[in-house]
Amino acid sequence: MRPWIRAVPAAVGAVALAAALTGCNNPVSAVKAKSSAPAAEKKTYGLGEASPLKDSNRTTSDGAKFTVTPTRVETGTQADMDNSGLKKDEAEGPEIPVFVWTTLTHKSGPAMELGDMDDDLVMRTDTGQRTKALFVFMGRAKWPNCPSAESGKKLTPGQSEQICTAFLIPANQKAAAVELTRGFYKEPLEWPVKN
């Protein structure tokens, strides 16, 4: 009987030591483990959902912060393209316009031009091709229901402006997502398009 009595305290001590080392049933260890895990950054948004605050990358509006909210996406037709006044680029092949309505909201800092606030918008197609907004010199392109914005118009904190931007994509592809680029080291934010 004596050997058994000595073995029980030793076994209980070994189990207690193992529990202490592994943190079993230790609420403090569990809380520390949960709080130290980094939160996943949100990268996908629904149309109508604002981006996180974005910093101006222009020296003229250094310190300005704003949000970008794509609200609606519509794919145009070949007739829209034909009636736009744009000269066709035979090397590119047939293209169609995609119109993106976006609300730009100036949140803080110095005044900022609309053209600087929507400069990082990109259209991604279903094949993964990305294209920047169509740059039209002196208003040469005309689109139904998508007037060109005054890119030089300035917004101050608290002001918003809804603009329409045209993107050209290959006629055999579909608009998949509006993206907001964030430099070389961060993945873009995206607003998927439901076709």
PDB file of C-alpha atoms in Angstrom:
ATOM      1  CA  MET A   1       0.000   0.000   0.000  1.00  0.00           C
ATOM      2  CA  ARG A   2       2.780   2.428   0.725  1.00  0.00           C
ATOM      3  CA  PRO A   3       4.143   2.516  -2.849  1.00  0.00           C
ATOM      4  CA  TRP A   4       0.682   3.402  -4.181  1.00  0.00           C
ATOM      5  CA  ILE A   5       0.242   6.287  -1.681  1.00  0.00           C
ATOM      6  CA  ARG A   6       3.572   7.792  -2.758  1.00  0.00           C
ATOM      7  CA  ALA A   7       2.779   7.417  -6.475  1.00  0.00           C
ATOM      8  CA  VAL A   8      -0.543   9.333  -6.335  1.00  0.00           C
ATOM      9  CA  PRO A   9       0.905  12.692  -5.162  1.00  0.00           C
ATOM     10  CA  ALA A  10       3.697  12.390  -7.725  1.00  0.00           C
ATOM     11  CA  ALA A  11       1.204  11.722 -10.548  1.00  0.00           C
ATOM     12  CA  VAL A  12      -1.058  14.604  -9.454  1.00  0.00           C
ATOM     13  CA  GLY A  13       1.950  16.909  -9.339  1.00  0.00           C
ATOM     14  CA  ALA A  14       3.022  15.877 -12.858  1.00  0.00           C
ATOM     15  CA  VAL A  15      -0.508  16.521 -14.243  1.00  0.00           C
ATOM     16  CA  ALA A  16      -0.651  19.943 -12.548  1.00  0.00           C
ATOM     17  CA  LEU A  17       2.758  20.851 -13.970  1.00  0.00           C
ATOM     18  CA  ALA A  18       1.720  19.740 -17.477  1.00  0.00           C
ATOM     19  CA  ALA A  19      -1.510  21.800 -17.244  1.00  0.00           C
ATOM     20  CA  ALA A  20       0.417  24.866 -16.088  1.00  0.00           C
ATOM     21  CA  LEU A  21       2.961  24.565 -18.897  1.00  0.00           C
ATOM     22  CA  THR A  22       0.369  24.120 -21.649  1.00  0.00           C
ATOM     23  CA  GLY A  23      -2.001  26.768 -20.319  1.00  0.00           C
ATOM     24  CA  CYS A  24      -4.951  24.360 -20.112  1.00  0.00           C
ATOM     25  CA  ASN A  25      -7.971  25.889 -18.410  1.00  0.00           C
ATOM     26  CA  ASN A  26      -6.051  29.123 -17.956  1.00  0.00           C
ATOM     27  CA  PRO A  27      -8.389  31.982 -18.990  1.00  0.00           C
ATOM     28  CA  VAL A  28      -5.565  34.551 -18.866  1.00  0.00           C
ATOM     29  CA  SER A  29      -3.499  32.582 -21.419  1.00  0.00           C
ATOM     30  CA  ALA A  30      -6.539  32.169 -23.676  1.00  0.00           C
ATOM     31  CA  VAL A  31      -7.290  35.922 -23.609  1.00  0.00           C
ATOM     32  CA  LYS A  32      -3.659  36.794 -24.383  1.00  0.00           C
ATOM     33  CA  ALA A  33      -3.609  34.357 -27.312  1.00  0.00           C
ATOM     34  CA  LYS A  34      -6.807  35.840 -28.797  1.00  0.00           C
ATOM     35  CA  SER A  35      -5.823  39.494 -28.338  1.00  0.00           C
ATOM     36  CA  SER A  36      -2.364  39.050 -29.877  1.00  0.00           C
ATOM     37  CA  ALA A  37      -3.743  37.705 -33.182  1.00  0.00           C
ATOM     38  CA  PRO A  38      -3.837  40.524 -35.765  1.00  0.00           C
ATOM     39  CA  ALA A  39      -7.280  41.452 -37.129  1.00  0.00           C
ATOM     40  CA  ALA A  40      -7.734  40.713 -40.816  1.00  0.00           C
ATOM     41  CA  GLU A  41      -7.917  43.848 -42.923  1.00  0.00           C
ATOM     42  CA  LYS A  42     -11.120  44.216 -44.908  1.00  0.00           C
ATOM     43  CA  LYS A  43     -10.400  44.399 -48.648  1.00  0.00           C
ATOM     44  CA  THR A  44     -13.781  43.607 -50.246  1.00  0.00           C
ATOM     45  CA  TYR A  45     -16.759  45.956 -50.034  1.00  0.00           C
ATOM     46  CA  GLY A  46     -20.279  46.080 -51.427  1.00  0.00           C
ATOM     47  CA  LEU A  47     -21.324  48.814 -53.840  1.00  0.00           C
ATOM     48  CA  GLY A  48     -22.458  51.749 -51.711  1.00  0.00           C
ATOM     49  CA  GLU A  49     -19.960  50.957 -48.950  1.00  0.00           C
ATOM     50  CA  ALA A  50     -17.286  53.606 -48.302  1.00  0.00           C
ATOM     51  CA  SER A  51     -13.572  52.875 -48.379  1.00  0.00           C
ATOM     52  CA  PRO A  52     -11.450  53.448 -45.286  1.00  0.00           C
ATOM     53  CA  LEU A  53      -9.897  56.911 -45.039  1.00  0.00           C
ATOM     54  CA  LYS A  54      -7.403  57.490 -47.826  1.00  0.00           C
ATOM     55  CA  ASP A  55      -4.545  60.000 -47.635  1.00  0.00           C
ATOM     56  CA  SER A  56      -3.876  62.456 -50.404  1.00  0.00           C
ATOM     57  CA  ASN A  57      -0.710  61.695 -52.355  1.00  0.00           C
ATOM     58  CA  ARG A  58      -0.480  65.220 -53.793  1.00  0.00           C
ATOM     59  CA  THR A  59       1.825  67.881 -52.382  1.00  0.00           C
ATOM     60  CA  THR A  60      -0.830  70.556 -52.979  1.00  0.00           C
ATOM     61  CA  SER A  61      -3.258  68.766 -50.646  1.00  0.00           C
ATOM     62  CA  ASP A  62      -0.809  67.078 -48.288  1.00  0.00           C
ATOM     63  CA  GLY A  63      -2.619  65.936 -45.131  1.00  0.00           C
ATOM     64  CA  ALA A  64      -6.051  65.697 -46.765  1.00  0.00           C
ATOM     65  CA  LYS A  65      -8.123  62.587 -46.077  1.00  0.00           C
ATOM     66  CA  PHE A  66     -11.100  61.337 -48.057  1.00  0.00           C
ATOM     67  CA  THR A  67     -13.262  58.302 -48.787  1.00  0.00           C
ATOM     68  CA  VAL A  68     -14.282  56.715 -52.074  1.00  0.00           C
ATOM     69  CA  THR A  69     -17.671  54.997 -52.431  1.00  0.00           C
ATOM     70  CA  PRO A  70     -18.492  53.280 -55.736  1.00  0.00           C
ATOM     71  CA  THR A  71     -22.299  53.153 -55.831  1.00  0.00           C
ATOM     72  CA  ARG A  72     -23.314  51.868 -59.268  1.00  0.00           C
ATOM     73  CA  VAL A  73     -21.724  50.155 -62.279  1.00  0.00           C
ATOM     74  CA  GLU A  74     -23.295  49.858 -65.730  1.00  0.00           C
ATOM     75  CA  THR A  75     -21.853  48.328 -68.873  1.00  0.00           C
ATOM     76  CA  GLY A  76     -22.452  50.343 -72.006  1.00  0.00           C
ATOM     77  CA  THR A  77     -23.039  49.092 -75.518  1.00  0.00           C
ATOM     78  CA  GLN A  78     -21.230  49.151 -78.823  1.00  0.00           C
ATOM     79  CA  ALA A  79     -23.727  51.856 -79.881  1.00  0.00           C
ATOM     80  CA  ASP A  80     -22.563  54.004 -76.920  1.00  0.00           C
ATOM     81  CA  MET A  81     -19.019  53.559 -78.167  1.00  0.00           C
ATOM     82  CA  ASP A  82     -19.963  54.401 -81.770  1.00  0.00           C
ATOM     83  CA  ASN A  83     -21.804  57.558 -80.663  1.00  0.00           C
ATOM     84  CA  SER A  84     -19.141  58.715 -78.198  1.00  0.00           C
ATOM     85  CA  GLY A  85     -17.035  60.582 -80.720  1.00  0.00           C
ATOM     86  CA  LEU A  86     -13.937  58.575 -79.798  1.00  0.00           C
ATOM     87  CA  LYS A  87     -11.704  57.389 -82.587  1.00  0.00           C
ATOM     88  CA  LYS A  88     -11.487  53.592 -82.624  1.00  0.00           C
ATOM     89  CA  ASP A  89      -8.107  52.042 -81.989  1.00  0.00           C
ATOM     90  CA  GLU A  90      -7.939  49.085 -84.374  1.00  0.00           C
ATOM     91  CA  ALA A  91      -4.971  47.602 -82.498  1.00  0.00           C
ATOM     92  CA  GLU A  92      -7.040  47.339 -79.302  1.00  0.00           C
ATOM     93  CA  GLY A  93      -9.952  45.591 -81.010  1.00  0.00           C
ATOM     94  CA  PRO A  94     -13.637  46.241 -80.201  1.00  0.00           C
ATOM     95  CA  GLU A  95     -14.179  47.952 -76.852  1.00  0.00           C
ATOM     96  CA  ILE A  96     -17.200  48.960 -74.803  1.00  0.00           C
ATOM     97  CA  PRO A  97     -17.528  51.487 -71.997  1.00  0.00           C
ATOM     98  CA  VAL A  98     -18.213  50.671 -68.355  1.00  0.00           C
ATOM     99  CA  PHE A  99     -19.645  53.540 -66.305  1.00  0.00           C
ATOM    100  CA  VAL A 100     -18.911  53.781 -62.582  1.00  0.00           C
ATOM    101  CA  TRP A 101     -20.748  56.222 -60.324  1.00  0.00           C
ATOM    102  CA  THR A 102     -18.715  57.109 -57.253  1.00  0.00           C
ATOM    103  CA  THR A 103     -19.247  59.389 -54.265  1.00  0.00           C
ATOM    104  CA  LEU A 104     -16.065  61.186 -53.199  1.00  0.00           C
ATOM    105  CA  THR A 105     -16.175  62.617 -49.663  1.00  0.00           C
ATOM    106  CA  HIS A 106     -13.556  64.989 -48.287  1.00  0.00           C
ATOM    107  CA  LYS A 107     -13.104  64.232 -44.588  1.00  0.00           C
ATOM    108  CA  SER A 108     -10.280  66.455 -43.300  1.00  0.00           C
ATOM    109  CA  GLY A 109      -7.268  68.562 -44.208  1.00  0.00           C
ATOM    110  CA  PRO A 110      -6.733  71.054 -47.032  1.00  0.00           C
ATOM    111  CA  ALA A 111      -9.012  71.327 -50.072  1.00  0.00           C
ATOM    112  CA  MET A 112      -8.561  68.654 -52.698  1.00  0.00           C
ATOM    113  CA  GLU A 113      -9.403  68.412 -56.396  1.00  0.00           C
ATOM    114  CA  LEU A 114     -11.907  65.785 -57.604  1.00  0.00           C
ATOM    115  CA  GLY A 115      -9.412  64.563 -60.193  1.00  0.00           C
ATOM    116  CA  ASP A 116      -6.962  63.702 -57.418  1.00  0.00           C
ATOM    117  CA  MET A 117      -9.594  61.864 -55.376  1.00  0.00           C
ATOM    118  CA  ASP A 118     -10.637  59.413 -58.105  1.00  0.00           C
ATOM    119  CA  ASP A 119      -7.198  58.965 -59.661  1.00  0.00           C
ATOM    120  CA  ASP A 120      -6.658  55.497 -58.146  1.00  0.00           C
ATOM    121  CA  LEU A 121      -9.861  53.874 -59.415  1.00  0.00           C
ATOM    122  CA  VAL A 122      -9.388  50.842 -61.681  1.00  0.00           C
ATOM    123  CA  MET A 123     -11.799  48.528 -63.495  1.00  0.00           C
ATOM    124  CA  ARG A 124     -10.965  44.787 -63.339  1.00  0.00           C
ATOM    125  CA  THR A 125     -12.556  42.477 -65.888  1.00  0.00           C
ATOM    126  CA  ASP A 126     -13.590  38.848 -65.546  1.00  0.00           C
ATOM    127  CA  THR A 127     -10.298  37.796 -67.188  1.00  0.00           C
ATOM    128  CA  GLY A 128      -8.212  39.789 -64.686  1.00  0.00           C
ATOM    129  CA  GLN A 129      -7.361  42.666 -67.043  1.00  0.00           C
ATOM    130  CA  ARG A 130      -7.178  46.043 -65.313  1.00  0.00           C
ATOM    131  CA  THR A 131      -7.726  49.446 -66.857  1.00  0.00           C
ATOM    132  CA  LYS A 132      -7.584  52.995 -65.543  1.00  0.00           C
ATOM    133  CA  ALA A 133     -10.333  55.505 -66.227  1.00  0.00           C
ATOM    134  CA  LEU A 134     -10.554  56.831 -69.750  1.00  0.00           C
ATOM    135  CA  PHE A 135      -8.710  60.124 -69.981  1.00  0.00           C
ATOM    136  CA  VAL A 136     -10.540  62.357 -72.399  1.00  0.00           C
ATOM    137  CA  PHE A 137      -8.823  65.516 -73.506  1.00  0.00           C
ATOM    138  CA  MET A 138     -11.088  68.586 -73.793  1.00  0.00           C
ATOM    139  CA  GLY A 139     -14.309  66.604 -73.392  1.00  0.00           C
ATOM    140  CA  ARG A 140     -14.126  64.788 -76.714  1.00  0.00           C
ATOM    141  CA  ALA A 141     -16.118  61.755 -75.544  1.00  0.00           C
ATOM    142  CA  LYS A 142     -19.858  62.039 -74.969  1.00  0.00           C
ATOM    143  CA  TRP A 143     -21.714  59.399 -72.964  1.00  0.00           C
ATOM    144  CA  PRO A 144     -25.448  59.191 -72.277  1.00  0.00           C
ATOM    145  CA  ASN A 145     -26.243  59.733 -68.587  1.00  0.00           C
ATOM    146  CA  CYS A 146     -22.551  59.965 -67.644  1.00  0.00           C
ATOM    147  CA  PRO A 147     -21.406  63.581 -67.840  1.00  0.00           C
ATOM    148  CA  SER A 148     -17.721  64.233 -67.296  1.00  0.00           C
ATOM    149  CA  ALA A 149     -16.873  65.722 -63.909  1.00  0.00           C
ATOM    150  CA  GLU A 150     -14.994  68.956 -63.325  1.00  0.00           C
ATOM    151  CA  SER A 151     -11.702  67.361 -62.313  1.00  0.00           C
ATOM    152  CA  GLY A 152     -10.345  70.710 -61.086  1.00  0.00           C
ATOM    153  CA  LYS A 153     -13.272  71.334 -58.708  1.00  0.00           C
ATOM    154  CA  LYS A 154     -12.082  71.434 -55.097  1.00  0.00           C
ATOM    155  CA  LEU A 155     -13.803  69.900 -52.106  1.00  0.00           C
ATOM    156  CA  THR A 156     -13.255  70.950 -48.502  1.00  0.00           C
ATOM    157  CA  PRO A 157     -13.935  68.909 -45.343  1.00  0.00           C
ATOM    158  CA  GLY A 158     -17.550  67.788 -45.132  1.00  0.00           C
ATOM    159  CA  GLN A 159     -18.240  68.141 -48.868  1.00  0.00           C
ATOM    160  CA  SER A 160     -19.141  65.257 -51.193  1.00  0.00           C
ATOM    161  CA  GLU A 161     -19.521  64.933 -54.929  1.00  0.00           C
ATOM    162  CA  GLN A 162     -21.001  62.142 -57.022  1.00  0.00           C
ATOM    163  CA  ILE A 163     -19.160  61.609 -60.283  1.00  0.00           C
ATOM    164  CA  CYS A 164     -19.408  59.219 -63.214  1.00  0.00           C
ATOM    165  CA  THR A 165     -16.239  57.760 -64.689  1.00  0.00           C
ATOM    166  CA  ALA A 166     -15.934  55.812 -67.945  1.00  0.00           C
ATOM    167  CA  PHE A 167     -13.600  52.856 -68.417  1.00  0.00           C
ATOM    168  CA  LEU A 168     -13.023  51.039 -71.709  1.00  0.00           C
ATOM    169  CA  ILE A 169     -12.820  47.240 -71.656  1.00  0.00           C
ATOM    170  CA  PRO A 170     -12.613  44.649 -74.454  1.00  0.00           C
ATOM    171  CA  ALA A 171     -16.083  43.935 -75.860  1.00  0.00           C
ATOM    172  CA  ASN A 172     -15.730  40.202 -75.146  1.00  0.00           C
ATOM    173  CA  GLN A 173     -15.072  40.733 -71.407  1.00  0.00           C
ATOM    174  CA  LYS A 174     -17.270  41.697 -68.459  1.00  0.00           C
ATOM    175  CA  ALA A 175     -16.766  44.143 -65.613  1.00  0.00           C
ATOM    176  CA  ALA A 176     -15.859  42.129 -62.494  1.00  0.00           C
ATOM    177  CA  ALA A 177     -14.878  44.717 -59.860  1.00  0.00           C
ATOM    178  CA  VAL A 178     -14.090  48.346 -59.211  1.00  0.00           C
ATOM    179  CA  GLU A 179     -10.719  48.562 -57.489  1.00  0.00           C
ATOM    180  CA  LEU A 180      -8.990  51.289 -55.516  1.00  0.00           C
ATOM    181  CA  THR A 181      -5.210  50.979 -55.745  1.00  0.00           C
ATOM    182  CA  ARG A 182      -3.095  51.672 -52.660  1.00  0.00           C
ATOM    183  CA  GLY A 183       0.460  51.791 -53.940  1.00  0.00           C
ATOM    184  CA  PHE A 184       2.901  48.995 -54.680  1.00  0.00           C
ATOM    185  CA  TYR A 185       2.941  47.348 -51.264  1.00  0.00           C
ATOM    186  CA  LYS A 186      -0.762  46.973 -50.438  1.00  0.00           C
ATOM    187  CA  GLU A 187      -3.387  44.970 -52.254  1.00  0.00           C
ATOM    188  CA  PRO A 188      -6.156  47.070 -53.810  1.00  0.00           C
ATOM    189  CA  LEU A 189      -9.573  47.379 -52.215  1.00  0.00           C
ATOM    190  CA  GLU A 190     -12.387  46.024 -54.370  1.00  0.00           C
ATOM    191  CA  TRP A 191     -16.114  46.392 -54.948  1.00  0.00           C
ATOM    192  CA  PRO A 192     -17.347  43.339 -56.918  1.00  0.00           C
ATOM    193  CA  VAL A 193     -19.813  43.948 -59.752  1.00  0.00           C
ATOM    194  CA  LYS A 194     -22.874  41.729 -60.003  1.00  0.00           C
ATOM    195  CA  ASN A 195     -23.624  41.088 -63.685  1.00  0.00           C
TER     196      ASN A 195
END
